[in-house]
PDB file of C-alpha atoms in Angstrom:
ATOM      1  CA  MET A   1       0.026  -0.508   0.239  1.00  0.00           C
ATOM      2  CA  LYS A   2       2.501   2.245   0.844  1.00  0.00           C
ATOM      3  CA  LYS A   3       4.190   1.909  -2.441  1.00  0.00           C
ATOM      4  CA  VAL A   4       0.980   2.181  -4.401  1.00  0.00           C
ATOM      5  CA  GLY A   5       0.542   5.958  -2.499  1.00  0.00           C
ATOM      6  CA  LEU A   6       4.641   6.611  -2.931  1.00  0.00           C
ATOM      7  CA  ALA A   7       3.952   5.908  -6.778  1.00  0.00           C
ATOM      8  CA  PHE A   8       1.180   7.798  -6.999  1.00  0.00           C
ATOM      9  CA  LEU A   9       2.275  10.276  -4.711  1.00  0.00           C
ATOM     10  CA  SER A  10       5.337  11.127  -7.320  1.00  0.00           C
ATOM     11  CA  PHE A  11       2.961  10.693 -10.701  1.00  0.00           C
ATOM     12  CA  LEU A  12       1.112  13.514  -8.748  1.00  0.00           C
ATOM     13  CA  LEU A  13       4.003  15.896  -8.736  1.00  0.00           C
ATOM     14  CA  VAL A  14       4.932  15.334 -12.464  1.00  0.00           C
ATOM     15  CA  ALA A  15       1.356  16.400 -13.137  1.00  0.00           C
ATOM     16  CA  LEU A  16       1.124  19.748 -11.551  1.00  0.00           C
ATOM     17  CA  ILE A  17       4.927  20.826 -12.518  1.00  0.00           C
ATOM     18  CA  MET A  18       3.575  19.655 -16.293  1.00  0.00           C
ATOM     19  CA  ILE A  19       0.254  21.466 -15.540  1.00  0.00           C
ATOM     20  CA  ASN A  20       1.378  24.662 -14.600  1.00  0.00           C
ATOM     21  CA  PRO A  21       2.823  26.141 -16.558  1.00  0.00           C
ATOM     22  CA  VAL A  22       1.134  25.079 -18.918  1.00  0.00           C
ATOM     23  CA  ASN A  23      -2.021  26.948 -17.997  1.00  0.00           C
ATOM     24  CA  ALA A  24       0.331  30.300 -16.734  1.00  0.00           C
ATOM     25  CA  GLU A  25       1.193  30.587 -20.339  1.00  0.00           C
ATOM     26  CA  SER A  26      -2.017  29.977 -20.867  1.00  0.00           C
ATOM     27  CA  ASN A  27      -3.362  32.803 -18.789  1.00  0.00           C
ATOM     28  CA  THR A  28      -1.397  36.190 -20.204  1.00  0.00           C
ATOM     29  CA  ASP A  29      -2.556  34.374 -24.178  1.00  0.00           C
ATOM     30  CA  SER A  30      -5.803  35.182 -22.856  1.00  0.00           C
ATOM     31  CA  ASP A  31      -5.089  38.531 -21.492  1.00  0.00           C
ATOM     32  CA  ASN A  32      -5.631  40.305 -24.844  1.00  0.00           C
ATOM     33  CA  SER A  33      -9.275  38.635 -25.548  1.00  0.00           C
ATOM     34  CA  SER A  34     -10.311  38.835 -21.995  1.00  0.00           C
ATOM     35  CA  ILE A  35      -9.963  42.261 -22.167  1.00  0.00           C
ATOM     36  CA  GLU A  36     -12.265  42.116 -25.032  1.00  0.00           C
ATOM     37  CA  ALA A  37     -15.453  39.817 -23.731  1.00  0.00           C
ATOM     38  CA  ILE A  38     -15.163  42.543 -20.335  1.00  0.00           C
ATOM     39  CA  GLN A  39     -16.059  45.426 -23.080  1.00  0.00           C
ATOM     40  CA  GLN A  40     -18.731  43.256 -25.388  1.00  0.00           C
ATOM     41  CA  ASN A  41     -20.322  42.280 -22.109  1.00  0.00           C
ATOM     42  CA  LEU A  42     -20.473  46.155 -20.713  1.00  0.00           C
ATOM     43  CA  LEU A  43     -21.696  47.017 -23.831  1.00  0.00           C
ATOM     44  CA  VAL A  44     -24.432  44.758 -24.348  1.00  0.00           C
ATOM     45  CA  TYR A  45     -24.975  45.196 -20.871  1.00  0.00           C
ATOM     46  CA  LEU A  46     -25.182  48.705 -21.789  1.00  0.00           C
ATOM     47  CA  GLN A  47     -26.953  48.938 -24.515  1.00  0.00           C
ATOM     48  CA  SER A  48     -30.578  46.677 -22.994  1.00  0.00           C
ATOM     49  CA  LEU A  49     -31.143  50.449 -21.192  1.00  0.00           C
ATOM     50  CA  ASN A  50     -32.920  52.896 -22.022  1.00  0.00           C
ATOM     51  CA  ILE A  51     -30.253  55.014 -21.638  1.00  0.00           C
ATOM     52  CA  LYS A  52     -31.281  58.785 -23.431  1.00  0.00           C
ATOM     53  CA  THR A  53     -28.154  61.049 -21.629  1.00  0.00           C
ATOM     54  CA  LYS A  54     -24.835  60.417 -19.533  1.00  0.00           C
ATOM     55  CA  GLU A  55     -25.175  60.871 -16.945  1.00  0.00           C
ATOM     56  CA  GLU A  56     -27.576  57.556 -17.276  1.00  0.00           C
ATOM     57  CA  ALA A  57     -24.758  56.307 -18.848  1.00  0.00           C
ATOM     58  CA  GLU A  58     -22.226  56.414 -15.867  1.00  0.00           C
ATOM     59  CA  ASN A  59     -24.198  55.179 -14.083  1.00  0.00           C
ATOM     60  CA  GLY A  60     -25.276  52.234 -15.671  1.00  0.00           C
ATOM     61  CA  ILE A  61     -20.930  51.240 -16.203  1.00  0.00           C
ATOM     62  CA  ALA A  62     -21.208  51.188 -12.397  1.00  0.00           C
ATOM     63  CA  THR A  63     -23.820  48.958 -11.810  1.00  0.00           C
ATOM     64  CA  TYR A  64     -22.518  46.623 -14.107  1.00  0.00           C
ATOM     65  CA  PHE A  65     -18.778  46.553 -12.515  1.00  0.00           C
ATOM     66  CA  ASN A  66     -20.593  46.863  -8.056  1.00  0.00           C
ATOM     67  CA  GLU A  67     -22.623  43.173  -9.797  1.00  0.00           C
ATOM     68  CA  ASN A  68     -19.192  41.738 -12.618  1.00  0.00           C
ATOM     69  CA  PRO A  69     -16.361  43.706 -10.488  1.00  0.00           C
ATOM     70  CA  ILE A  70     -13.400  42.382 -12.796  1.00  0.00           C
ATOM     71  CA  ASN A  71     -10.100  40.375 -11.523  1.00  0.00           C
ATOM     72  CA  GLU A  72      -6.810  43.242 -11.456  1.00  0.00           C
ATOM     73  CA  ASP A  73      -4.300  40.319 -12.551  1.00  0.00           C
ATOM     74  CA  ILE A  74      -6.019  41.621 -15.964  1.00  0.00           C
ATOM     75  CA  VAL A  75      -5.418  45.115 -16.515  1.00  0.00           C
ATOM     76  CA  ALA A  76      -1.482  44.400 -14.694  1.00  0.00           C
ATOM     77  CA  ALA A  77      -1.330  41.570 -16.836  1.00  0.00           C
ATOM     78  CA  TYR A  78      -2.187  43.281 -19.859  1.00  0.00           C
ATOM     79  CA  TYR A  79       0.673  45.904 -19.193  1.00  0.00           C
ATOM     80  CA  ALA A  80       3.181  43.656 -17.711  1.00  0.00           C
ATOM     81  CA  LYS A  81       3.786  42.336 -20.903  1.00  0.00           C
ATOM     82  CA  GLN A  82       3.115  44.300 -23.771  1.00  0.00           C
ATOM     83  CA  ASN A  83       5.611  46.336 -21.693  1.00  0.00           C
ATOM     84  CA  LYS A  84       3.604  49.838 -21.919  1.00  0.00           C
ATOM     85  CA  LYS A  85       3.225  51.903 -19.366  1.00  0.00           C
ATOM     86  CA  THR A  86       1.115  54.002 -21.182  1.00  0.00           C
ATOM     87  CA  SER A  87      -2.902  53.347 -20.302  1.00  0.00           C
ATOM     88  CA  LEU A  88      -2.960  55.264 -23.846  1.00  0.00           C
ATOM     89  CA  PRO A  89      -2.513  52.110 -26.526  1.00  0.00           C
ATOM     90  CA  GLU A  90      -1.525  53.856 -30.157  1.00  0.00           C
ATOM     91  CA  TYR A  91      -0.565  57.427 -28.418  1.00  0.00           C
ATOM     92  CA  GLU A  92       3.033  59.450 -29.338  1.00  0.00           C
ATOM     93  CA  GLY A  93       1.932  62.014 -26.343  1.00  0.00           C
ATOM     94  CA  THR A  94       6.057  60.887 -24.635  1.00  0.00           C
ATOM     95  CA  THR A  95       7.763  62.535 -28.531  1.00  0.00           C
ATOM     96  CA  ASN A  96       5.075  65.053 -29.489  1.00  0.00           C
ATOM     97  CA  PRO A  97       3.343  66.834 -26.675  1.00  0.00           C
ATOM     98  CA  ASP A  98       1.007  68.387 -29.007  1.00  0.00           C
ATOM     99  CA  GLN A  99      -0.504  65.707 -30.617  1.00  0.00           C
ATOM    100  CA  ASP A 100      -4.518  67.114 -29.718  1.00  0.00           C
ATOM    101  CA  PHE A 101      -6.276  64.629 -28.228  1.00  0.00           C
ATOM    102  CA  ILE A 102      -9.603  63.822 -30.277  1.00  0.00           C
ATOM    103  CA  ALA A 103      -7.615  64.426 -33.628  1.00  0.00           C
ATOM    104  CA  TYR A 104      -5.682  60.637 -32.111  1.00  0.00           C
ATOM    105  CA  MET A 105      -8.630  58.579 -31.322  1.00  0.00           C
ATOM    106  CA  GLU A 106     -10.969  59.829 -33.954  1.00  0.00           C
ATOM    107  CA  GLU A 107      -7.738  58.451 -36.191  1.00  0.00           C
ATOM    108  CA  ASN A 108      -7.408  54.936 -34.849  1.00  0.00           C
ATOM    109  CA  ILE A 109     -11.116  54.834 -35.245  1.00  0.00           C
ATOM    110  CA  GLU A 110     -10.794  55.627 -38.442  1.00  0.00           C
ATOM    111  CA  LYS A 111      -8.462  53.187 -39.052  1.00  0.00           C
ATOM    112  CA  ASN A 112     -10.558  50.172 -36.619  1.00  0.00           C
ATOM    113  CA  ASN A 113      -7.881  49.951 -34.081  1.00  0.00           C
ATOM    114  CA  PHE A 114     -11.016  51.642 -31.637  1.00  0.00           C
ATOM    115  CA  ASN A 115     -14.406  51.015 -31.918  1.00  0.00           C
ATOM    116  CA  GLU A 116     -17.232  53.470 -31.535  1.00  0.00           C
ATOM    117  CA  HIS A 117     -20.891  52.699 -31.019  1.00  0.00           C
ATOM    118  CA  GLU A 118     -23.100  54.689 -30.436  1.00  0.00           C
ATOM    119  CA  ILE A 119     -25.093  54.282 -27.413  1.00  0.00           C
ATOM    120  CA  SER A 120     -27.937  57.163 -27.216  1.00  0.00           C
ATOM    121  CA  ASN A 121     -28.539  60.181 -28.960  1.00  0.00           C
ATOM    122  CA  GLY A 122     -25.560  62.486 -27.936  1.00  0.00           C
ATOM    123  CA  VAL A 123     -23.803  59.964 -26.533  1.00  0.00           C
ATOM    124  CA  LYS A 124     -20.775  57.155 -27.384  1.00  0.00           C
ATOM    125  CA  ILE A 125     -18.321  54.637 -25.989  1.00  0.00           C
ATOM    126  CA  ILE A 126     -15.065  54.136 -27.414  1.00  0.00           C
ATOM    127  CA  PHE A 127     -13.332  51.135 -26.732  1.00  0.00           C
ATOM    128  CA  THR A 128      -9.783  50.656 -27.133  1.00  0.00           C
ATOM    129  CA  ASN A 129      -6.646  47.588 -27.067  1.00  0.00           C
ATOM    130  CA  SER A 130      -6.642  48.094 -23.807  1.00  0.00           C
ATOM    131  CA  PRO A 131      -8.189  48.723 -20.376  1.00  0.00           C
ATOM    132  CA  VAL A 132      -8.688  51.764 -20.515  1.00  0.00           C
ATOM    133  CA  TYR A 133     -12.365  53.516 -22.875  1.00  0.00           C
ATOM    134  CA  PHE A 134     -13.494  56.623 -24.137  1.00  0.00           C
ATOM    135  CA  ILE A 135     -17.539  58.088 -23.523  1.00  0.00           C
ATOM    136  CA  GLU A 136     -17.710  60.836 -25.517  1.00  0.00           C
ATOM    137  CA  SER A 137     -21.119  63.021 -24.760  1.00  0.00           C
ATOM    138  CA  SER A 138     -23.109  65.824 -26.049  1.00  0.00           C
ATOM    139  CA  GLU A 139     -26.224  67.842 -24.886  1.00  0.00           C
ATOM    140  CA  ASN A 140     -29.061  70.212 -25.166  1.00  0.00           C
ATOM    141  CA  ASP A 141     -29.877  72.627 -22.993  1.00  0.00           C
ATOM    142  CA  GLN A 142     -33.009  73.933 -24.147  1.00  0.00           C
ATOM    143  CA  SER A 143     -35.016  74.737 -21.726  1.00  0.00           C
ATOM    144  CA  ASN A 144     -31.686  77.016 -19.250  1.00  0.00           C
ATOM    145  CA  VAL A 145     -32.144  79.208 -21.683  1.00  0.00           C
ATOM    146  CA  LEU A 146     -36.084  79.765 -22.105  1.00  0.00           C
ATOM    147  CA  GLN A 147     -35.034  80.253 -18.193  1.00  0.00           C
ATOM    148  CA  ASP A 148     -32.669  82.575 -17.472  1.00  0.00           C
ATOM    149  CA  SER A 149     -33.713  85.412 -19.304  1.00  0.00           C
ATOM    150  CA  ASN A 150     -30.487  87.551 -19.036  1.00  0.00           C
ATOM    151  CA  ILE A 151     -29.282  85.120 -20.651  1.00  0.00           C
ATOM    152  CA  ARG A 152     -31.984  85.273 -23.712  1.00  0.00           C
ATOM    153  CA  VAL A 153     -31.863  88.429 -24.069  1.00  0.00           C
ATOM    154  CA  ASN A 154     -28.536  89.899 -23.917  1.00  0.00           C
ATOM    155  CA  ALA A 155     -28.014  87.059 -26.834  1.00  0.00           C
ATOM    156  CA  LEU A 156     -30.805  88.669 -28.590  1.00  0.00           C
ATOM    157  CA  ALA A 157     -29.559  92.861 -28.133  1.00  0.00           C
ATOM    158  CA  LYS A 158     -26.527  91.805 -30.037  1.00  0.00           C
ATOM    159  CA  ALA A 159     -27.853  89.351 -32.254  1.00  0.00           C
ATOM    160  CA  SER A 160     -31.341  88.141 -34.120  1.00  0.00           C
ATOM    161  CA  LYS A 161     -30.900  84.529 -33.230  1.00  0.00           C
ATOM    162  CA  GLN A 162     -29.479  82.466 -30.600  1.00  0.00           C
ATOM    163  CA  THR A 163     -27.988  78.463 -30.278  1.00  0.00           C
ATOM    164  CA  ASP A 164     -30.340  76.048 -27.713  1.00  0.00           C
ATOM    165  CA  ILE A 165     -26.909  76.203 -24.667  1.00  0.00           C
ATOM    166  CA  LYS A 166     -24.727  72.813 -25.968  1.00  0.00           C
ATOM    167  CA  THR A 167     -22.804  70.483 -23.874  1.00  0.00           C
ATOM    168  CA  TRP A 168     -19.542  68.240 -24.465  1.00  0.00           C
ATOM    169  CA  THR A 169     -17.762  66.310 -22.817  1.00  0.00           C
ATOM    170  CA  TYR A 170     -14.865  63.502 -23.189  1.00  0.00           C
ATOM    171  CA  GLU A 171     -13.591  60.969 -19.798  1.00  0.00           C
ATOM    172  CA  GLY A 172     -11.757  58.437 -19.518  1.00  0.00           C
ATOM    173  CA  ASN A 173     -12.199  54.891 -17.977  1.00  0.00           C
ATOM    174  CA  ASN A 174     -10.878  51.408 -17.371  1.00  0.00           C
ATOM    175  CA  ILE A 175     -12.032  48.398 -17.079  1.00  0.00           C
ATOM    176  CA  LEU A 176     -11.888  48.147 -13.165  1.00  0.00           C
ATOM    177  CA  GLY A 177     -14.284  51.083 -13.267  1.00  0.00           C
ATOM    178  CA  MET A 178     -12.222  53.720 -12.504  1.00  0.00           C
ATOM    179  CA  LYS A 179     -12.565  56.869 -14.182  1.00  0.00           C
ATOM    180  CA  LEU A 180      -9.032  58.572 -15.446  1.00  0.00           C
ATOM    181  CA  PHE A 181     -10.331  61.513 -16.640  1.00  0.00           C
ATOM    182  CA  GLU A 182     -13.000  63.465 -17.897  1.00  0.00           C
ATOM    183  CA  VAL A 183     -12.803  67.353 -19.827  1.00  0.00           C
ATOM    184  CA  GLY A 184     -15.820  68.998 -20.241  1.00  0.00           C
ATOM    185  CA  VAL A 185     -17.144  73.034 -22.172  1.00  0.00           C
ATOM    186  CA  LYS A 186     -20.608  74.176 -21.998  1.00  0.00           C
ATOM    187  CA  GLY A 187     -21.599  76.645 -24.214  1.00  0.00           C
ATOM    188  CA  TYR A 188     -24.076  78.783 -26.512  1.00  0.00           C
ATOM    189  CA  PHE A 189     -24.204  81.061 -30.153  1.00  0.00           C
ATOM    190  CA  THR A 190     -25.373  83.605 -30.957  1.00  0.00           C
ATOM    191  CA  TYR A 191     -25.693  84.990 -34.877  1.00  0.00           C
ATOM    192  CA  ASN A 192     -26.949  87.214 -37.775  1.00  0.00           C
ATOM    193  CA  GLY A 193     -27.049  85.249 -41.019  1.00  0.00           C
ATOM    194  CA  ALA A 194     -22.640  86.838 -41.640  1.00  0.00           C
ATOM    195  CA  ASN A 195     -21.221  85.725 -38.312  1.00  0.00           C
ATOM    196  CA  SER A 196     -21.047  84.033 -34.553  1.00  0.00           C
ATOM    197  CA  ASN A 197     -20.275  85.158 -31.371  1.00  0.00           C
ATOM    198  CA  GLY A 198     -19.363  82.954 -29.023  1.00  0.00           C
ATOM    199  CA  HIS A 199     -20.181  82.093 -25.350  1.00  0.00           C
ATOM    200  CA  LEU A 200     -19.151  79.955 -22.539  1.00  0.00           C
ATOM    201  CA  VAL A 201     -21.292  79.090 -19.958  1.00  0.00           C
ATOM    202  CA  ASP A 202     -18.909  76.642 -17.872  1.00  0.00           C
ATOM    203  CA  ALA A 203     -15.532  74.558 -18.683  1.00  0.00           C
ATOM    204  CA  TRP A 204     -13.899  71.833 -16.766  1.00  0.00           C
ATOM    205  CA  TYR A 205     -11.560  68.935 -15.800  1.00  0.00           C
ATOM    206  CA  ASN A 206     -11.852  66.043 -13.169  1.00  0.00           C
ATOM    207  CA  LYS A 207      -9.225  64.391 -11.867  1.00  0.00           C
ATOM    208  CA  GLY A 208     -10.484  61.183 -11.336  1.00  0.00           C
ATOM    209  CA  LEU A 209      -9.028  58.224  -9.603  1.00  0.00           C
ATOM    210  CA  ALA A 210      -4.653  58.918 -10.551  1.00  0.00           C
ATOM    211  CA  SER A 211      -2.808  58.434  -7.709  1.00  0.00           C
ATOM    212  CA  THR A 212      -0.871  61.207  -9.780  1.00  0.00           C
ATOM    213  CA  TRP A 213      -2.383  64.680 -11.283  1.00  0.00           C
ATOM    214  CA  GLN A 214      -1.299  67.171 -13.093  1.00  0.00           C
ATOM    215  CA  VAL A 215      -2.327  70.084 -15.673  1.00  0.00           C
ATOM    216  CA  SER A 216      -1.170  72.520 -17.705  1.00  0.00           C
ATOM    217  CA  ASN A 217      -1.570  75.405 -19.560  1.00  0.00           C
ATOM    218  CA  TRP A 218      -5.379  76.019 -18.915  1.00  0.00           C
ATOM    219  CA  ASP A 219      -7.548  77.472 -21.189  1.00  0.00           C
ATOM    220  CA  LYS A 220     -11.014  78.431 -21.880  1.00  0.00           C
ATOM    221  CA  GLY A 221     -13.268  80.813 -23.505  1.00  0.00           C
ATOM    222  CA  VAL A 222     -14.281  82.223 -26.630  1.00  0.00           C
ATOM    223  CA  ARG A 223     -12.210  82.773 -30.564  1.00  0.00           C
ATOM    224  CA  SER A 224     -13.445  84.081 -33.430  1.00  0.00           C
ATOM    225  CA  VAL A 225     -11.623  81.041 -35.759  1.00  0.00           C
ATOM    226  CA  GLY A 226     -12.618  82.929 -39.340  1.00  0.00           C
ATOM    227  CA  ASN A 227     -15.360  82.219 -42.728  1.00  0.00           C
ATOM    228  CA  GLY A 228     -18.239  83.854 -39.739  1.00  0.00           C
ATOM    229  CA  LYS A 229     -17.642  81.013 -37.353  1.00  0.00           C
ATOM    230  CA  SER A 230     -16.513  81.185 -34.016  1.00  0.00           C
ATOM    231  CA  ARG A 231     -14.945  78.580 -30.807  1.00  0.00           C
ATOM    232  CA  VAL A 232     -16.502  77.964 -27.432  1.00  0.00           C
ATOM    233  CA  TYR A 233     -13.016  75.594 -26.310  1.00  0.00           C
ATOM    234  CA  ALA A 234     -11.100  74.331 -23.138  1.00  0.00           C
ATOM    235  CA  SER A 235      -8.313  72.502 -23.705  1.00  0.00           C
ATOM    236  CA  GLY A 236      -5.007  71.939 -21.330  1.00  0.00           C
ATOM    237  CA  ASN A 237      -2.628  69.308 -21.641  1.00  0.00           C
ATOM    238  CA  PHE A 238      -2.853  66.358 -19.026  1.00  0.00           C
ATOM    239  CA  HIS A 239      -0.536  64.088 -17.048  1.00  0.00           C
ATOM    240  CA  TRP A 240      -1.741  61.613 -14.410  1.00  0.00           C
ATOM    241  CA  GLY A 241      -0.384  58.123 -14.152  1.00  0.00           C
ATOM    242  CA  ALA A 242      -1.683  55.233 -11.140  1.00  0.00           C
ATOM    243  CA  GLU A 243      -0.831  51.543 -10.339  1.00  0.00           C
ATOM    244  CA  ILE A 244      -2.705  48.410  -9.854  1.00  0.00           C
ATOM    245  CA  LYS A 245      -1.305  45.163  -8.634  1.00  0.00           C
ATOM    246  CA  GLY A 246       2.117  47.287  -7.609  1.00  0.00           C
ATOM    247  CA  TYR A 247       2.610  48.358 -11.829  1.00  0.00           C
ATOM    248  CA  GLY A 248       2.634  52.207 -12.335  1.00  0.00           C
ATOM    249  CA  PHE A 249       1.605  53.316 -15.334  1.00  0.00           C
ATOM    250  CA  THR A 250       0.580  56.779 -16.752  1.00  0.00           C
ATOM    251  CA  ILE A 251      -0.613  59.467 -18.929  1.00  0.00           C
ATOM    252  CA  GLN A 252       2.148  62.246 -20.002  1.00  0.00           C
ATOM    253  CA  ASP A 253       1.419  65.376 -21.921  1.00  0.00           C
ATOM    254  CA  VAL A 254      -1.853  64.809 -23.281  1.00  0.00           C
ATOM    255  CA  TYR A 255      -2.854  67.715 -24.532  1.00  0.00           C
ATOM    256  CA  VAL A 256      -6.675  68.007 -24.959  1.00  0.00           C
ATOM    257  CA  ASN A 257      -8.965  70.766 -27.176  1.00  0.00           C
ATOM    258  CA  LEU A 258     -12.811  70.627 -26.796  1.00  0.00           C
ATOM    259  CA  TYR A 259     -14.950  73.280 -28.951  1.00  0.00           C
ATOM    260  CA  LEU A 260     -17.716  73.985 -29.765  1.00  0.00           C
ATOM    261  CA  GLU A 261     -17.802  75.959 -33.490  1.00  0.00           C
ATOM    262  CA  GLY A 262     -21.327  77.240 -34.201  1.00  0.00           C
ATOM    263  CA  ASP A 263     -21.233  79.285 -38.222  1.00  0.00           C
ATOM    264  CA  LYS A 264     -22.908  82.541 -38.750  1.00  0.00           C
ATOM    265  CA  ASN A 265     -26.426  80.212 -39.390  1.00  0.00           C
ATOM    266  CA  GLY A 266     -26.800  78.564 -36.766  1.00  0.00           C
ATOM    267  CA  GLY A 267     -25.135  75.290 -36.852  1.00  0.00           C
ATOM    268  CA  ILE A 268     -22.324  73.665 -34.489  1.00  0.00           C
ATOM    269  CA  LEU A 269     -19.499  71.195 -34.437  1.00  0.00           C
ATOM    270  CA  TYR A 270     -18.227  69.334 -32.705  1.00  0.00           C
ATOM    271  CA  ASN A 271     -14.867  68.959 -32.555  1.00  0.00           C
ATOM    272  CA  LYS A 272     -15.344  68.939 -36.402  1.00  0.00           C
ATOM    273  CA  GLU A 273     -17.725  66.497 -35.863  1.00  0.00           C
ATOM    274  CA  VAL A 274     -22.088  67.078 -36.503  1.00  0.00           C
ATOM    275  CA  HIS A 275     -23.735  65.966 -33.515  1.00  0.00           C
TER     276      HIS A 275
END
């Protein structure tokens, strides 16, 4: 009986030695597919909700990750395997600090590196080929214009017509349910068929759950861009970092420039995109 027991234990030890490396390699190889699966599951969940606003999308995301917590090892393994310290894939911010973030996003969407999905009218989610994803939203706030008599009177004193108040935001998140940052701008335009005048209502940036955070060259305001057009904008260079399972990653000198552009006929673009 002892010989049989010893033989069985020896066989078991050999089996464990052989199996463990295979499992470890398999888990490493599946990091990217796991991230993609998490993204797709989140998308399916959001699409099942009757989302109308950015706030509802954020609440849906929070609920999803509360009910489906993600193992931090998946994110840590991704950065370790990719040997990357930046959480923005394909971004060359370390060598080109003036690269425009919105242009970077649009370029990668066009190249099919990133996948853009419309959650509702004005709310989109953009999945990258990494644990980081983004939410962009444009909102129309007609009630504020109608209720604020001072805005209404001042606007009509300068032009014959006025647009609704528009809000344009961009935020970064990761699949652990962490918000990395948010930048937003809010404004409206008066126009008369020859020119437009932008009016800044608000501009902001919010820090997420980053351990390090720095903003430089923050600027907000209104500028004319010619051809009867004007812009309401918020811009700055952002640097932040975080640590997951002992692996630190950073984003350096990301230049974010959000703007609403109004034309002489009351049309509005959101960073070159019609909403």
